[in-house]
PDB file of C-alpha atoms in Angstrom:
ATOM      1  CA  GLN W   4     107.181  94.418  78.589  1.00 64.00           C
ATOM      2  CA  LYS W   5     106.682  97.951  79.856  1.00 71.00           C
ATOM      3  CA  GLU W   6     103.069  99.121  80.000  1.00 89.00           C
ATOM      4  CA  VAL W   7     103.721 102.336  78.049  1.00 94.00           C
ATOM      5  CA  GLU W   8     106.754 102.688  75.806  1.00 96.00           C
ATOM      6  CA  GLN W   9     108.267 105.737  74.169  1.00 97.00           C
ATOM      7  CA  ASN W  10     111.511 106.310  72.337  1.00 93.00           C
ATOM      8  CA  SER W  11     113.631 108.337  74.739  1.00 91.00           C
ATOM      9  CA  GLY W  12     115.200 110.391  71.949  1.00 92.00           C
ATOM     10  CA  PRO W  13     116.391 113.003  71.690  1.00 96.00           C
ATOM     11  CA  LEU W  14     114.371 113.702  68.581  1.00 97.00           C
ATOM     12  CA  SER W  15     115.888 116.656  66.761  1.00 98.00           C
ATOM     13  CA  VAL W  16     113.919 118.574  64.143  1.00 98.00           C
ATOM     14  CA  PRO W  17     114.570 121.909  62.429  1.00 98.00           C
ATOM     15  CA  GLU W  18     112.361 124.872  63.163  1.00 98.00           C
ATOM     16  CA  GLY W  19     109.217 124.791  61.034  1.00 98.00           C
ATOM     17  CA  ALA W  20     109.281 121.022  60.514  1.00 98.00           C
ATOM     18  CA  ILE W  21     106.781 118.434  61.726  1.00 98.00           C
ATOM     19  CA  ALA W  22     107.772 116.549  64.859  1.00 98.00           C
ATOM     20  CA  SER W  23     106.305 113.059  65.223  1.00 98.00           C
ATOM     21  CA  LEU W  24     106.236 111.456  68.657  1.00 98.00           C
ATOM     22  CA  ASN W  25     105.138 107.872  69.150  1.00 97.00           C
ATOM     23  CA  CYS W  26     103.861 105.749  72.001  1.00 97.00           C
ATOM     24  CA  THR W  27     102.803 102.122  72.323  1.00 96.00           C
ATOM     25  CA  TYR W  28     100.908 100.521  75.194  1.00 94.00           C
ATOM     26  CA  SER W  29     100.343  96.965  76.304  1.00 90.00           C
ATOM     27  CA  ASP W  30      96.843  96.995  77.801  1.00 82.00           C
ATOM     28  CA  ARG W  31      94.236  96.210  75.128  1.00 78.00           C
ATOM     29  CA  VAL W  32      91.366  97.697  77.122  1.00 81.00           C
ATOM     30  CA  SER W  33      92.983 101.088  77.699  1.00 79.00           C
ATOM     31  CA  GLN W  34      90.386 103.800  77.346  1.00 84.00           C
ATOM     32  CA  SER W  35      91.945 107.250  77.648  1.00 92.00           C
ATOM     33  CA  PHE W  36      95.172 108.612  76.252  1.00 95.00           C
ATOM     34  CA  PHE W  37      96.989 111.815  77.071  1.00 97.00           C
ATOM     35  CA  TRP W  38     100.009 113.767  75.968  1.00 98.00           C
ATOM     36  CA  TYR W  39     101.816 115.956  78.466  1.00 98.00           C
ATOM     37  CA  ARG W  40     104.646 118.398  77.829  1.00 98.00           C
ATOM     38  CA  GLN W  41     107.285 118.828  80.514  1.00 98.00           C
ATOM     39  CA  TYR W  42     109.926 121.519  80.423  1.00 98.00           C
ATOM     40  CA  SER W  43     113.128 120.887  82.346  1.00 96.00           C
ATOM     41  CA  GLY W  44     112.572 121.453  86.057  1.00 94.00           C
ATOM     42  CA  LYS W  45     108.827 121.961  85.644  1.00 97.00           C
ATOM     43  CA  SER W  46     105.748 119.795  86.102  1.00 98.00           C
ATOM     44  CA  PRO W  47     103.855 118.072  83.259  1.00 98.00           C
ATOM     45  CA  GLU W  48     101.358 120.187  81.329  1.00 98.00           C
ATOM     46  CA  LEU W  49      98.389 118.520  79.611  1.00 97.00           C
ATOM     47  CA  ILE W  50      98.363 119.340  75.910  1.00 97.00           C
ATOM     48  CA  MET W  51      96.112 116.700  74.323  1.00 96.00           C
ATOM     49  CA  SER W  52      93.638 114.016  75.266  1.00 96.00           C
ATOM     50  CA  ILE W  53      92.140 111.437  72.928  1.00 96.00           C
ATOM     51  CA  TYR W  54      89.589 108.741  73.627  1.00 93.00           C
ATOM     52  CA  SER W  55      88.525 107.212  70.293  1.00 94.00           C
ATOM     53  CA  ASN W  56      90.281 105.950  67.187  1.00 96.00           C
ATOM     54  CA  GLY W  57      91.334 108.519  64.644  1.00 97.00           C
ATOM     55  CA  ASP W  58      92.809 112.003  64.722  1.00 97.00           C
ATOM     56  CA  LYS W  59      92.178 114.917  67.039  1.00 97.00           C
ATOM     57  CA  GLU W  60      93.548 118.328  66.162  1.00 98.00           C
ATOM     58  CA  ASP W  61      94.163 121.310  68.425  1.00 97.00           C
ATOM     59  CA  GLY W  62      96.105 124.159  66.883  1.00 97.00           C
ATOM     60  CA  ARG W  63      99.527 122.911  65.829  1.00 98.00           C
ATOM     61  CA  PHE W  64      99.016 119.606  67.657  1.00 98.00           C
ATOM     62  CA  THR W  65      97.387 116.443  66.289  1.00 98.00           C
ATOM     63  CA  ALA W  66      96.925 113.306  68.352  1.00 98.00           C
ATOM     64  CA  GLN W  67      96.372 110.029  66.525  1.00 98.00           C
ATOM     65  CA  LEU W  68      95.003 106.862  68.135  1.00 97.00           C
ATOM     66  CA  ASN W  69      94.907 103.327  66.766  1.00 95.00           C
ATOM     67  CA  LYS W  70      93.556 100.968  69.405  1.00 93.00           C
ATOM     68  CA  ALA W  71      93.912  97.886  67.206  1.00 93.00           C
ATOM     69  CA  SER W  72      97.655  98.521  66.951  1.00 94.00           C
ATOM     70  CA  GLN W  73      97.843  99.851  70.545  1.00 93.00           C
ATOM     71  CA  TYR W  74      99.538 102.959  69.256  1.00 94.00           C
ATOM     72  CA  VAL W  75      99.115 106.652  69.921  1.00 97.00           C
ATOM     73  CA  SER W  76     101.104 109.487  68.392  1.00 98.00           C
ATOM     74  CA  LEU W  77     101.480 113.244  68.617  1.00 98.00           C
ATOM     75  CA  LEU W  78     102.300 115.423  65.628  1.00 98.00           C
ATOM     76  CA  ILE W  79     103.560 118.956  66.142  1.00 98.00           C
ATOM     77  CA  ARG W  80     103.353 121.099  63.012  1.00 98.00           C
ATOM     78  CA  ASP W  81     105.520 124.155  62.409  1.00 98.00           C
ATOM     79  CA  SER W  82     107.786 123.174  65.311  1.00 98.00           C
ATOM     80  CA  GLN W  83     109.215 126.081  67.305  1.00 98.00           C
ATOM     81  CA  PRO W  84     112.250 126.215  69.606  1.00 98.00           C
ATOM     82  CA  SER W  85     109.761 126.748  72.463  1.00 98.00           C
ATOM     83  CA  ASP W  86     108.412 123.241  71.755  1.00 98.00           C
ATOM     84  CA  SER W  87     111.721 121.799  72.975  1.00 98.00           C
ATOM     85  CA  ALA W  88     110.732 119.709  75.997  1.00 98.00           C
ATOM     86  CA  THR W  89     110.050 116.158  77.113  1.00 98.00           C
ATOM     87  CA  TYR W  90     106.751 114.767  75.874  1.00 98.00           C
ATOM     88  CA  LEU W  91     105.079 112.208  78.105  1.00 98.00           C
ATOM     89  CA  CYS W  92     102.490 109.737  76.884  1.00 97.00           C
ATOM     90  CA  ALA W  93      99.978 108.588  79.519  1.00 96.00           C
ATOM     91  CA  VAL W  94      97.373 105.858  79.379  1.00 94.00           C
ATOM     92  CA  GLU W  95      94.394 105.313  81.642  1.00 90.00           C
ATOM     93  CA  SER W  96      92.277 102.171  81.871  1.00 76.00           C
ATOM     94  CA  GLU W  97      90.180 100.183  84.274  1.00 71.00           C
ATOM     95  CA  GLU W  98      92.883  97.508  84.108  1.00 68.00           C
ATOM     96  CA  TYR W  99      95.242  99.995  85.712  1.00 66.00           C
ATOM     97  CA  GLY W 100      92.636 100.975  88.303  1.00 68.00           C
ATOM     98  CA  ASN W 101      91.935 104.200  86.442  1.00 70.00           C
ATOM     99  CA  LYS W 102      95.345 105.585  87.310  1.00 85.00           C
ATOM    100  CA  LEU W 103      97.551 107.249  84.727  1.00 91.00           C
ATOM    101  CA  VAL W 104     100.462 105.102  83.548  1.00 93.00           C
ATOM    102  CA  PHE W 105     103.215 107.158  81.967  1.00 96.00           C
ATOM    103  CA  GLY W 106     105.928 106.373  79.511  1.00 96.00           C
ATOM    104  CA  ALA W 107     109.436 107.605  80.255  1.00 97.00           C
ATOM    105  CA  GLY W 108     109.030 110.432  77.760  1.00 97.00           C
ATOM    106  CA  THR W 109     110.628 111.549  74.507  1.00 98.00           C
ATOM    107  CA  ILE W 110     113.015 114.499  74.505  1.00 98.00           C
ATOM    108  CA  LEU W 111     112.266 116.848  71.596  1.00 98.00           C
ATOM    109  CA  ARG W 112     114.803 119.428  70.423  1.00 98.00           C
ATOM    110  CA  VAL W 113     113.776 121.994  67.848  1.00 98.00           C
ATOM    111  CA  LYS W 114     116.774 123.680  66.260  1.00 97.00           C
ATOM    112  CA  SER W 115     116.511 127.231  64.957  1.00 93.00           C
TER     113      SER W 115
ATOM    114  CA  ASP K  17      91.437 130.594  87.702  1.00 64.00           C
ATOM    115  CA  ALA K  18      93.971 129.216  90.128  1.00 85.00           C
ATOM    116  CA  GLY K  19      95.561 125.962  89.164  1.00 96.00           C
ATOM    117  CA  VAL K  20      96.697 123.151  91.410  1.00 98.00           C
ATOM    118  CA  THR K  21      98.904 124.431  94.207  1.00 98.00           C
ATOM    119  CA  GLN K  22     101.470 122.466  96.209  1.00 98.00           C
ATOM    120  CA  SER K  23     103.590 123.247  99.219  1.00 98.00           C
ATOM    121  CA  PRO K  24     106.387 123.387  99.977  1.00 98.00           C
ATOM    122  CA  THR K  25     108.243 123.937  96.700  1.00 98.00           C
ATOM    123  CA  HIS K  26     111.465 122.420  97.915  1.00 97.00           C
ATOM    124  CA  LEU K  27     112.331 120.351 100.953  1.00 97.00           C
ATOM    125  CA  ILE K  28     115.514 118.860 102.334  1.00 98.00           C
ATOM    126  CA  LYS K  29     115.215 116.075 104.887  1.00 98.00           C
ATOM    127  CA  THR K  30     117.511 113.581 106.560  1.00 98.00           C
ATOM    128  CA  ARG K  31     117.170 109.817 106.320  1.00 98.00           C
ATOM    129  CA  GLY K  32     114.693 108.453 108.850  1.00 98.00           C
ATOM    130  CA  GLN K  33     112.698 111.662 109.109  1.00 98.00           C
ATOM    131  CA  HIS K  34     109.055 112.188 108.240  1.00 98.00           C
ATOM    132  CA  VAL K  35     107.652 114.564 105.612  1.00 98.00           C
ATOM    133  CA  THR K  36     104.200 115.965 104.812  1.00 98.00           C
ATOM    134  CA  LEU K  37     103.426 117.401 101.400  1.00 98.00           C
ATOM    135  CA  ARG K  38     100.290 119.406 100.683  1.00 98.00           C
ATOM    136  CA  CYS K  39      98.107 119.937  97.652  1.00 98.00           C
ATOM    137  CA  SER K  40      95.088 122.078  96.839  1.00 98.00           C
ATOM    138  CA  PRO K  41      93.149 121.053  93.718  1.00 97.00           C
ATOM    139  CA  ILE K  42      91.582 123.266  91.095  1.00 97.00           C
ATOM    140  CA  SER K  43      88.323 124.707  92.377  1.00 96.00           C
ATOM    141  CA  GLY K  44      85.502 122.267  91.661  1.00 94.00           C
ATOM    142  CA  HIS K  45      87.783 119.267  91.234  1.00 94.00           C
ATOM    143  CA  LYS K  46      87.014 116.390  93.565  1.00 93.00           C
ATOM    144  CA  SER K  47      89.830 113.994  92.751  1.00 93.00           C
ATOM    145  CA  VAL K  48      93.470 114.282  93.739  1.00 95.00           C
ATOM    146  CA  SER K  49      96.230 111.923  92.655  1.00 95.00           C
ATOM    147  CA  TRP K  50      99.829 111.793  93.820  1.00 97.00           C
ATOM    148  CA  TYR K  51     102.791 110.816  91.658  1.00 97.00           C
ATOM    149  CA  GLN K  52     106.517 110.422  92.205  1.00 98.00           C
ATOM    150  CA  GLN K  53     108.891 111.371  89.423  1.00 98.00           C
ATOM    151  CA  VAL K  54     112.590 110.596  89.466  1.00 97.00           C
ATOM    152  CA  LEU K  55     114.977 112.052  86.927  1.00 94.00           C
ATOM    153  CA  GLY K  56     114.695 110.515  83.491  1.00 93.00           C
ATOM    154  CA  GLN K  57     111.439 108.686  84.193  1.00 96.00           C
ATOM    155  CA  GLY K  58     107.763 109.395  83.830  1.00 97.00           C
ATOM    156  CA  PRO K  59     105.642 110.035  86.916  1.00 97.00           C
ATOM    157  CA  GLN K  60     104.780 106.924  88.938  1.00 97.00           C
ATOM    158  CA  PHE K  61     101.330 106.676  90.499  1.00 95.00           C
ATOM    159  CA  ILE K  62     101.195 106.641  94.306  1.00 96.00           C
ATOM    160  CA  PHE K  63      97.592 107.324  95.367  1.00 94.00           C
ATOM    161  CA  GLN K  64      94.265 108.556  94.101  1.00 94.00           C
ATOM    162  CA  TYR K  65      91.591 110.067  96.306  1.00 94.00           C
ATOM    163  CA  TYR K  66      88.097 110.837  95.127  1.00 92.00           C
ATOM    164  CA  GLU K  67      85.400 112.295  97.326  1.00 91.00           C
ATOM    165  CA  LYS K  68      87.702 111.838 100.320  1.00 91.00           C
ATOM    166  CA  GLU K  69      88.099 108.093  99.826  1.00 93.00           C
ATOM    167  CA  GLU K  70      91.154 106.233  98.599  1.00 92.00           C
ATOM    168  CA  ARG K  71      90.344 104.920  95.134  1.00 90.00           C
ATOM    169  CA  GLY K  72      93.724 103.635  94.046  1.00 90.00           C
ATOM    170  CA  ARG K  73      97.151 102.811  95.414  1.00 92.00           C
ATOM    171  CA  GLY K  74     100.346 102.274  93.461  1.00 93.00           C
ATOM    172  CA  ASN K  75     103.230  99.953  94.212  1.00 93.00           C
ATOM    173  CA  PHE K  76     104.729 101.953  97.056  1.00 97.00           C
ATOM    174  CA  PRO K  77     105.585 100.768 100.604  1.00 98.00           C
ATOM    175  CA  ASP K  78     103.381 101.417 103.604  1.00 97.00           C
ATOM    176  CA  ARG K  79     105.691 104.275 104.591  1.00 98.00           C
ATOM    177  CA  PHE K  80     103.641 106.276 102.114  1.00 98.00           C
ATOM    178  CA  SER K  81     100.171 107.395 103.159  1.00 98.00           C
ATOM    179  CA  ALA K  82      97.753 110.107 102.144  1.00 98.00           C
ATOM    180  CA  ARG K  83      94.403 111.582 102.927  1.00 97.00           C
ATOM    181  CA  GLN K  84      91.899 113.992 101.439  1.00 97.00           C
ATOM    182  CA  PHE K  85      90.063 116.614 103.424  1.00 97.00           C
ATOM    183  CA  PRO K  86      86.445 117.837 103.162  1.00 96.00           C
ATOM    184  CA  ASN K  87      87.608 120.794 101.040  1.00 96.00           C
ATOM    185  CA  TYR K  88      89.257 118.254  98.669  1.00 96.00           C
ATOM    186  CA  SER K  89      92.793 119.325  99.527  1.00 98.00           C
ATOM    187  CA  SER K  90      95.176 116.492 100.227  1.00 98.00           C
ATOM    188  CA  GLU K  91      98.291 115.529 102.141  1.00 98.00           C
ATOM    189  CA  LEU K  92     100.940 112.969 101.275  1.00 98.00           C
ATOM    190  CA  ASN K  93     102.959 111.627 104.196  1.00 98.00           C
ATOM    191  CA  VAL K  94     106.173 109.689 103.949  1.00 98.00           C
ATOM    192  CA  ASN K  95     107.718 108.103 107.048  1.00 98.00           C
ATOM    193  CA  ALA K  96     111.231 106.810 107.655  1.00 98.00           C
ATOM    194  CA  LEU K  97     112.657 108.585 104.637  1.00 98.00           C
ATOM    195  CA  LEU K  98     115.218 106.794 102.505  1.00 98.00           C
ATOM    196  CA  LEU K  99     117.726 108.279 100.088  1.00 98.00           C
ATOM    197  CA  GLY K 100     115.692 106.705  97.267  1.00 97.00           C
ATOM    198  CA  ASP K 101     112.682 108.827  98.189  1.00 98.00           C
ATOM    199  CA  SER K 102     114.435 111.846  96.710  1.00 98.00           C
ATOM    200  CA  ALA K 103     112.236 112.876  93.799  1.00 98.00           C
ATOM    201  CA  LEU K 104     109.729 115.367  92.467  1.00 98.00           C
ATOM    202  CA  TYR K 105     106.341 114.729  94.057  1.00 98.00           C
ATOM    203  CA  LEU K 106     103.454 115.761  91.885  1.00 98.00           C
ATOM    204  CA  CYS K 107      99.839 116.303  92.736  1.00 98.00           C
ATOM    205  CA  ALA K 108      97.204 116.199  89.995  1.00 97.00           C
ATOM    206  CA  SER K 109      93.562 117.122  90.241  1.00 95.00           C
ATOM    207  CA  SER K 110      90.610 116.143  88.082  1.00 92.00           C
ATOM    208  CA  PHE K 111      86.900 116.804  88.174  1.00 88.00           C
ATOM    209  CA  GLY K 112      85.867 113.179  88.344  1.00 80.00           C
ATOM    210  CA  ARG K 113      87.601 109.941  89.110  1.00 72.00           C
ATOM    211  CA  VAL K 114      88.164 109.255  85.420  1.00 72.00           C
ATOM    212  CA  SER K 115      88.956 112.452  83.581  1.00 81.00           C
ATOM    213  CA  GLU K 116      91.782 114.752  82.524  1.00 92.00           C
ATOM    214  CA  GLN K 117      94.349 115.350  85.237  1.00 94.00           C
ATOM    215  CA  TYR K 118      96.109 118.670  85.758  1.00 96.00           C
ATOM    216  CA  PHE K 119      99.374 118.800  87.633  1.00 97.00           C
ATOM    217  CA  GLY K 120     100.603 121.212  90.236  1.00 98.00           C
ATOM    218  CA  PRO K 121     104.161 122.598  90.223  1.00 98.00           C
ATOM    219  CA  GLY K 122     105.435 119.762  92.394  1.00 98.00           C
ATOM    220  CA  THR K 123     107.506 119.489  95.552  1.00 98.00           C
ATOM    221  CA  ARG K 124     111.175 118.702  95.103  1.00 98.00           C
ATOM    222  CA  LEU K 125     112.217 116.444  98.007  1.00 98.00           C
ATOM    223  CA  THR K 126     115.868 115.795  98.694  1.00 98.00           C
ATOM    224  CA  VAL K 127     116.795 113.200 101.314  1.00 98.00           C
ATOM    225  CA  THR K 128     120.378 113.357 102.615  1.00 98.00           C
TER     226      THR K 128
END
């Protein structure tokens, strides 16, 4: 079983819709969770971090964490064509030696 | 404020050669981590340095080495290059050993 799993997509949503990106992880003691956005040919850009169960909102982005289910998600409201990118889920824990373990990413396409 | 900087941007090397990649962290950040990203995958952890000491090593051969300098900048060295070393090499900096990581633009290495 991979440590961090994401659906590779592509996930296609119309402009203005809500995009829902999901991530599961295998390490029960994971402590920190991050979402990065990566445009083609560019480096990852940190967009959200979440450390405790529940929701965290920042503008059009909402991160949701459920440690019991080992599940973290990212919601993007009012999706824009400029949101089209690969979204990487990353998990950090002492079990991993405090390194970031990334999923393979989900490709999001927002159609205008 | 300046972000993480990396040099060079692109590099073409021949099998068997040696390469040195450089990274300068965000001002005030004391931790630098190196990642390798191949097409279609998430970044894979190589090394973490914090306060000039190695604090983590990923599953990479001994051909890979790194160091951190007193000004917190860092170098990644790869010896005896193989075709499979062709990838985007990313440097990320963070304030502490366990905190949000911010990526530089990366160095695209091509081994022929």
